[in-house]
Every structure is written in C-alpha cells, then in structure tokens.
XYZ file of N, CA and C in Angstrom:
501
model
N -19.239 27.293 -15.470
C -18.568 27.940 -14.365
C -18.590 29.460 -14.540
N -18.400 29.921 -15.794
C -18.406 31.353 -16.035
C -19.784 31.921 -15.753
N -20.844 31.220 -16.203
C -22.210 31.687 -15.951
C -22.466 31.745 -14.456
N -21.989 30.733 -13.712
C -22.170 30.723 -12.266
C -21.445 31.907 -11.639
N -20.218 32.156 -12.088
C -19.461 33.284 -11.552
C -20.168 34.602 -11.842
N -20.708 34.741 -13.059
C -21.418 35.972 -13.404
C -22.648 36.152 -12.523
N -23.425 35.065 -12.339
C -24.605 35.127 -11.492
C -24.214 35.466 -10.060
N -23.194 34.781 -9.544
C -22.752 35.015 -8.174
C -22.220 36.430 -8.013
N -21.452 36.879 -8.966
C -20.884 38.221 -8.886
C -21.991 39.263 -8.936
N -22.970 39.042 -9.811
C -24.063 40.001 -9.946
C -24.854 40.095 -8.643
N -25.172 38.951 -8.055
C -25.980 38.982 -6.839
C -25.187 39.503 -5.660
N -23.872 39.363 -5.689
C -23.057 39.864 -4.581
C -22.663 41.316 -4.777
N -22.967 41.888 -5.941
C -22.637 43.282 -6.194
C -21.188 43.516 -6.579
N -20.484 42.465 -7.025
C -19.106 42.638 -7.492
C -19.035 42.180 -8.935
N -18.044 42.670 -9.671
C -17.942 42.248 -11.067
C -17.227 40.893 -11.160
N -17.343 40.275 -12.324
C -16.785 38.944 -12.530
C -15.280 38.938 -12.306
N -14.577 39.938 -12.775
C -13.132 40.002 -12.597
C -12.770 39.978 -11.106
N -13.492 40.760 -10.299
C -13.229 40.772 -8.855
C -13.489 39.389 -8.250
N -14.560 38.735 -8.696
C -14.911 37.416 -8.170
C -13.831 36.392 -8.542
N -13.397 36.403 -9.806
C -12.358 35.466 -10.245
C -11.057 35.737 -9.497
N -10.712 37.002 -9.333
C -9.492 37.355 -8.597
C -9.586 36.852 -7.163
N -10.712 37.056 -6.518
C -10.888 36.592 -5.142
C -10.818 35.074 -5.074
N -11.439 34.382 -6.024
C -11.412 32.929 -6.059
C -9.991 32.421 -6.280
N -9.254 33.062 -7.180
C -7.876 32.674 -7.461
C -7.005 32.890 -6.232
N -7.186 34.017 -5.575
C -6.388 34.291 -4.378
C -6.674 33.267 -3.296
N -7.923 32.864 -3.148
C -8.283 31.886 -2.134
C -7.654 30.538 -2.425
N -7.758 30.069 -3.673
C -7.231 28.753 -3.992
C -5.722 28.748 -4.130
N -5.113 29.883 -4.459
C -3.662 29.893 -4.622
C -2.934 29.863 -3.287
N -3.618 30.126 -2.199
C -2.999 30.071 -0.880
C -2.940 28.657 -0.330
N -3.512 27.709 -1.034
C -3.501 26.324 -0.595
C -2.185 25.684 -1.026
N -1.494 25.059 -0.097
C -0.267 24.340 -0.406
C -0.648 22.896 -0.743
N -0.767 22.613 -2.046
C -1.223 21.297 -2.492
C -0.349 20.168 -1.963
N 0.950 20.366 -1.960
C 1.844 19.315 -1.461
C 1.580 19.029 0.010
N 1.347 20.081 0.761
C 1.067 19.901 2.194
C -0.227 19.120 2.383
N -1.241 19.438 1.597
C -2.526 18.733 1.688
C -2.323 17.249 1.374
N -1.608 16.949 0.297
C -1.357 15.558 -0.089
C -0.519 14.854 0.975
N 0.536 15.497 1.424
C 1.409 14.911 2.439
C 0.615 14.584 3.709
N -0.192 15.529 4.162
C -0.981 15.311 5.377
C -1.998 14.189 5.187
N -2.630 14.138 4.016
C -3.588 13.060 3.737
C -2.905 11.694 3.812
N -1.753 11.550 3.141
C -1.083 10.256 3.106
C -0.321 9.933 4.389
N -0.230 10.865 5.299
C 0.331 10.579 6.622
C -0.766 10.313 7.639
N -2.031 10.352 7.229
C -3.151 10.144 8.145
C -4.157 9.184 7.508
N -5.300 9.684 7.116
C -6.384 8.875 6.549
C -5.923 8.058 5.348
N -5.207 8.699 4.437
C -4.749 8.011 3.233
C -3.825 6.851 3.549
N -2.945 7.043 4.523
C -2.037 5.961 4.904
C -2.828 4.757 5.409
N -3.758 5.011 6.304
C -4.552 3.909 6.854
C -5.302 3.172 5.752
N -5.896 3.918 4.833
C -6.672 3.324 3.748
C -5.779 2.525 2.802
N -4.701 3.135 2.312
C -3.876 2.477 1.299
C -3.005 1.381 1.879
N -2.587 1.513 3.120
C -1.820 0.436 3.752
C -2.684 -0.821 3.835
N -3.947 -0.645 4.165
C -4.873 -1.771 4.242
C -5.097 -2.375 2.852
N -5.296 -1.524 1.853
C -5.526 -2.021 0.492
C -4.299 -2.767 -0.019
N -3.108 -2.233 0.229
C -1.885 -2.856 -0.273
C -1.343 -3.932 0.661
N -2.079 -4.239 1.710
C -1.687 -5.297 2.634
C -2.362 -6.601 2.268
N -2.470 -7.480 3.254
C -3.124 -8.764 2.983
C -4.296 -9.022 3.921
N -4.738 -7.989 4.626
C -5.877 -8.134 5.531
C -7.208 -8.067 4.796
N -8.274 -8.171 5.580
C -9.622 -8.112 5.023
C -9.942 -6.709 4.524
N -10.547 -6.651 3.352
C -10.985 -5.387 2.760
C -12.343 -5.608 2.111
N -13.034 -4.508 1.810
C -14.324 -4.637 1.144
C -14.118 -4.942 -0.347
N -15.219 -5.144 -1.059
C -15.146 -5.556 -2.467
C -14.427 -4.528 -3.345
N -14.735 -3.257 -3.152
C -14.093 -2.208 -3.949
C -12.592 -2.199 -3.683
N -12.202 -2.250 -2.418
C -10.784 -2.261 -2.065
C -10.094 -3.520 -2.601
N -10.795 -4.640 -2.585
C -10.243 -5.890 -3.121
C -9.971 -5.743 -4.624
N -10.875 -5.081 -5.342
C -10.673 -4.834 -6.773
C -9.492 -3.905 -7.014
N -9.355 -2.869 -6.196
C -8.211 -1.963 -6.301
C -6.925 -2.739 -6.045
N -6.931 -3.555 -5.005
C -5.755 -4.365 -4.659
C -5.366 -5.270 -5.822
N -6.342 -5.942 -6.405
C -6.065 -6.868 -7.519
C -5.529 -6.120 -8.735
N -6.114 -4.966 -9.053
C -5.640 -4.179 -10.194
C -4.229 -3.662 -9.978
N -3.962 -3.198 -8.766
C -2.619 -2.709 -8.443
C -1.605 -3.848 -8.563
N -1.963 -5.016 -8.029
C -1.035 -6.149 -8.080
C -0.777 -6.577 -9.518
N -1.798 -6.524 -10.352
C -1.605 -6.873 -11.768
C -0.616 -5.906 -12.428
N -0.745 -4.630 -12.110
C 0.193 -3.634 -12.647
C 1.608 -3.919 -12.158
N 1.746 -4.195 -10.875
C 3.065 -4.532 -10.304
C 3.639 -5.756 -11.017
N 2.825 -6.791 -11.155
C 3.292 -8.024 -11.809
C 3.737 -7.761 -13.249
N 3.004 -6.924 -13.978
C 3.391 -6.592 -15.353
C 4.735 -5.873 -15.399
N 4.926 -4.895 -14.531
C 6.189 -4.154 -14.507
C 7.337 -5.090 -14.130
N 7.119 -5.936 -13.133
C 8.165 -6.883 -12.735
C 8.517 -7.819 -13.886
N 7.525 -8.267 -14.624
C 7.787 -9.160 -15.768
C 8.590 -8.439 -16.849
N 8.243 -7.184 -17.137
C 8.997 -6.420 -18.138
C 10.449 -6.271 -17.709
N 10.657 -5.904 -16.458
C 12.022 -5.677 -15.985
C 12.798 -6.981 -15.849
N 12.119 -8.074 -15.549
C 12.777 -9.378 -15.429
C 13.357 -9.851 -16.760
N 12.833 -9.319 -17.853
C 13.348 -9.677 -19.176
C 14.755 -9.134 -19.418
N 15.196 -8.196 -18.600
C 16.533 -7.615 -18.759
C 17.558 -8.521 -18.082
N 18.447 -9.136 -18.851
C 19.443 -10.028 -18.240
C 20.437 -9.289 -17.338
N 20.474 -7.976 -17.450
C 21.386 -7.179 -16.625
C 20.685 -6.474 -15.473
N 19.530 -6.968 -15.060
C 18.757 -6.295 -14.018
C 19.570 -6.069 -12.746
N 20.442 -6.996 -12.404
C 21.239 -6.857 -11.183
C 22.209 -5.676 -11.262
N 22.481 -5.182 -12.450
C 23.359 -4.016 -12.603
C 22.556 -2.729 -12.839
N 21.249 -2.823 -12.797
C 20.405 -1.670 -13.104
C 19.994 -0.924 -11.838
N 19.828 0.391 -11.977
C 19.272 1.208 -10.905
C 17.847 1.583 -11.298
N 16.954 1.511 -10.326
C 15.544 1.813 -10.560
C 15.094 2.832 -9.525
N 14.417 3.856 -9.996
C 13.806 4.845 -9.121
C 12.310 4.559 -9.089
N 11.799 4.248 -7.908
C 10.361 4.031 -7.722
C 9.815 5.285 -7.048
N 9.334 6.223 -7.848
C 8.844 7.508 -7.339
C 7.371 7.381 -6.990
N 7.051 7.585 -5.728
C 5.700 7.363 -5.251
C 5.535 5.904 -4.859
N 6.479 5.387 -4.086
C 6.580 3.953 -3.798
C 5.510 3.418 -2.859
N 4.801 4.290 -2.163
C 3.801 3.801 -1.217
C 4.445 2.898 -0.185
N 3.878 1.720 0.016
C 4.381 0.795 1.032
C 5.409 -0.186 0.470
N 5.915 0.082 -0.722
C 7.002 -0.722 -1.282
C 6.560 -1.894 -2.146
N 5.343 -1.871 -2.643
C 4.804 -2.994 -3.426
C 5.651 -3.341 -4.643
N 6.287 -2.358 -5.250
C 7.168 -2.593 -6.399
C 8.630 -2.628 -5.962
N 9.029 -1.720 -5.112
C 10.433 -1.592 -4.711
C 10.974 -2.875 -4.078
N 10.191 -3.500 -3.243
C 10.670 -4.684 -2.514
C 10.907 -5.869 -3.449
N 9.947 -6.255 -4.291
C 10.251 -7.366 -5.201
C 11.333 -7.033 -6.228
N 11.434 -5.767 -6.621
C 12.510 -5.384 -7.549
C 13.876 -5.585 -6.900
N 14.001 -5.193 -5.652
C 15.264 -5.407 -4.937
C 15.541 -6.902 -4.798
N 14.508 -7.677 -4.528
C 14.674 -9.133 -4.424
C 15.143 -9.739 -5.736
N 14.772 -9.120 -6.851
C 15.195 -9.590 -8.177
C 16.618 -9.132 -8.519
N 17.206 -8.283 -7.681
C 18.590 -7.887 -7.884
C 18.827 -6.446 -8.264
N 17.799 -5.703 -8.608
C 17.981 -4.295 -8.989
C 18.374 -3.462 -7.777
N 19.110 -2.395 -8.024
C 19.418 -1.430 -6.975
C 18.289 -0.404 -7.000
N 17.473 -0.370 -5.955
C 16.251 0.416 -5.945
C 16.358 1.615 -5.011
N 16.011 2.769 -5.552
C 15.858 4.002 -4.778
C 14.374 4.331 -4.847
N 13.718 4.359 -3.690
C 12.276 4.543 -3.667
C 11.913 5.741 -2.795
N 10.908 6.480 -3.232
C 10.491 7.651 -2.463
C 8.979 7.779 -2.477
N 8.487 8.478 -1.479
C 7.070 8.795 -1.394
C 6.947 10.107 -0.631
N 5.907 10.860 -0.899
C 5.698 12.132 -0.209
C 5.355 11.913 1.264
N 4.870 10.724 1.592
C 4.422 10.405 2.942
C 5.505 9.695 3.755
N 5.874 10.290 4.882
C 6.841 9.640 5.769
C 6.298 8.322 6.304
N 4.994 8.272 6.560
C 4.405 7.030 7.067
C 4.480 5.923 6.028
N 4.260 6.255 4.771
C 4.376 5.244 3.708
C 5.815 4.736 3.620
N 6.762 5.644 3.672
C 8.176 5.268 3.582
C 8.571 4.395 4.775
N 8.133 4.757 5.958
C 8.435 3.952 7.147
C 7.854 2.550 7.009
N 6.619 2.459 6.552
C 5.990 1.148 6.346
C 6.741 0.356 5.276
N 7.152 1.008 4.199
C 7.913 0.333 3.144
C 9.235 -0.210 3.695
N 9.912 0.591 4.506
C 11.174 0.130 5.104
C 10.949 -1.090 5.991
N 9.890 -1.053 6.793
C 9.585 -2.199 7.662
C 9.285 -3.448 6.841
N 8.499 -3.284 5.784
C 8.173 -4.425 4.927
C 9.418 -4.956 4.217
N 10.291 -4.051 3.782
C 11.524 -4.474 3.105
C 12.418 -5.254 4.059
N 12.572 -4.757 5.271
C 13.398 -5.458 6.257
C 12.834 -6.848 6.545
N 11.516 -6.940 6.700
C 10.891 -8.231 6.987
C 11.038 -9.201 5.818
N 10.924 -8.700 4.613
C 10.944 -9.564 3.426
C 12.342 -9.877 2.908
N 13.281 -8.944 3.106
C 14.559 -9.057 2.403
C 15.804 -9.190 3.278
N 15.718 -8.838 4.522
C 16.923 -8.772 5.366
C 17.695 -10.090 5.395
N 17.013 -11.205 5.370
C 17.686 -12.511 5.435
C 18.346 -12.889 4.113
N 17.921 -12.280 3.001
C 18.463 -12.705 1.706
C 19.363 -11.685 1.024
N 19.332 -10.427 1.444
C 20.128 -9.396 0.773
C 21.154 -8.785 1.712
N 22.316 -8.489 1.161
C 23.302 -7.731 1.924
C 22.799 -6.286 2.017
N 23.211 -5.559 3.037
C 22.690 -4.194 3.216
C 22.803 -3.305 1.976
N 23.870 -3.461 1.184
C 24.057 -2.627 -0.010
C 23.006 -2.885 -1.082
N 22.368 -4.054 -1.046
C 21.356 -4.394 -2.044
C 19.930 -4.090 -1.568
N 19.792 -3.688 -0.314
C 18.464 -3.339 0.203
C 17.972 -2.074 -0.497
N 16.669 -1.967 -0.732
C 16.156 -0.728 -1.319
C 16.389 0.443 -0.376
N 16.639 1.597 -0.964
C 16.846 2.824 -0.187
C 15.558 3.637 -0.292
N 14.983 3.982 0.854
C 13.724 4.716 0.881
C 13.946 6.127 1.407
N 13.195 7.088 0.867
C 13.279 8.482 1.318
C 11.905 9.133 1.194
N 11.602 10.008 2.140
C 10.353 10.780 2.091
C 10.617 12.039 1.266
N 10.190 12.019 0.001
C 10.394 13.134 -0.924
C 9.167 13.289 -1.809
N 8.875 14.524 -2.218
C 7.834 14.668 -3.231
C 8.487 14.510 -4.604
N 7.678 14.377 -5.623
C 8.203 14.085 -6.959
C 9.207 15.117 -7.447
N 9.007 16.378 -7.100
C 9.913 17.430 -7.570
C 11.294 17.358 -6.919
N 11.407 16.682 -5.785
C 12.684 16.605 -5.085
C 13.472 15.339 -5.391
N 12.901 14.435 -6.162
C 13.615 13.217 -6.535
C 14.673 13.594 -7.558
N 15.905 13.149 -7.310
C 16.956 13.405 -8.294
C 17.875 12.192 -8.378
N 18.800 12.252 -9.267
C 19.724 11.148 -9.464
C 19.668 10.660 -10.897
N 20.511 9.689 -11.179
C 20.550 9.073 -12.508
C 20.168 7.610 -12.329
N 19.188 7.165 -13.128
C 18.664 5.806 -13.014
C 18.501 5.210 -14.401
N 18.615 3.910 -14.470
C 18.335 3.220 -15.725
C 16.834 3.237 -16.015
N 16.039 3.131 -14.953
C 14.587 3.090 -15.100
C 13.941 3.917 -13.997
N 12.948 4.696 -14.367
C 12.150 5.447 -13.390
C 10.708 4.989 -13.536
N 10.112 4.611 -12.420
C 8.740 4.125 -12.405
C 7.931 5.018 -11.464
N 6.736 5.351 -11.888
C 5.841 6.194 -11.085
C 4.433 5.607 -11.243
N 4.143 4.556 -10.462
C 2.866 3.847 -10.598
C 1.803 4.397 -9.661
N 0.598 4.525 -10.174
C -0.574 4.894 -9.368
C -0.379 6.166 -8.542
N 0.409 7.089 -9.035
C 0.647 8.341 -8.300
C -0.227 9.445 -8.836
N -0.250 9.631 -10.112
C -0.942 10.767 -10.705
C -2.459 10.622 -10.721
N -2.978 9.446 -10.361
C -4.423 9.274 -10.328
C -5.054 9.902 -9.095
N -4.249 10.218 -8.107
C -4.786 10.779 -6.876
C -5.046 12.247 -7.082
C-alpha cells in the first residue's frame, strides 16, 4: 500500500504525506454506523431475513443458515444447563430477526435484544409475537430495541453477540 501511495503521489505531483492526509480525510468522513444501518435496513435485511427464515435459499445461503442454527443450538444448550435460567437476564446484542432471543425467552430467560437495524428489530418482534404470545405473559416476552452496540446498556447475567463482528 505504501509503494502504491508513493507511486500515485509521484505521478500526481503530490508528496506521500499529502496523499495519505487526503485519503484519511476522505475515509474519515464516512459514518460507518450509518452505512451499516442503511445496509441492514435495505439489501442486508432482505438477504439475512431470507437466510434466517425457512424459505428457499441457494446452497451457500443454506450452509450459512445451517451454521448459524448450529451456533444458536450450542448457545441454547449451554444456557439450558443453568437451573436458574428463568431468573436470568440475557442481552442479545445484534439480535437480527430474533433467532436466539425468541427461543431463549421461550426457555424462561428475561431477554433484552437489540440490533442496529430497525427492520431487523421489527421482524424479530413479529416473529416473537407469532411464536410466543400464546405461551408467555407480556412481562416474559423479549424486549427489542433498535440500538447499535455502543448504545446498549444495562446489567445482565449474560451478554451474547453472535455473528455480528464478522460483517
């Protein structure tokens, strides 16, 4: 990268420091959270909702779905080993469409779930209502909020952040 910058700077008639400064200024004006939020409220939502759903998907998406479900199943099994799960609070940061939050609430945990995408949170709420409304009192339903990771706060027995940092 440095050699490329030197070559580019030389051919453009500017020194490397000026080129790096200009490059830094250009990239520092990008609001990364806004880019991620917009992606997961549009194209990303459509893609991941389909992958985390039960509809038809291609082979690659099917593999992603299976791997994600295996991770969810492992976490649920670990937490199910706690005889006091019904008294535990769990923060699912980056909850997506509720793949972990919903079964955790069904197992008795008090779940607070968040995602940077309002569309993901709305879909998670709809899925939770469809799956849990008949079996849980309102106080035991998972609580969903559209928040980025830096805005999540509170005190929890367990904090889970699955498949978030890979994006």
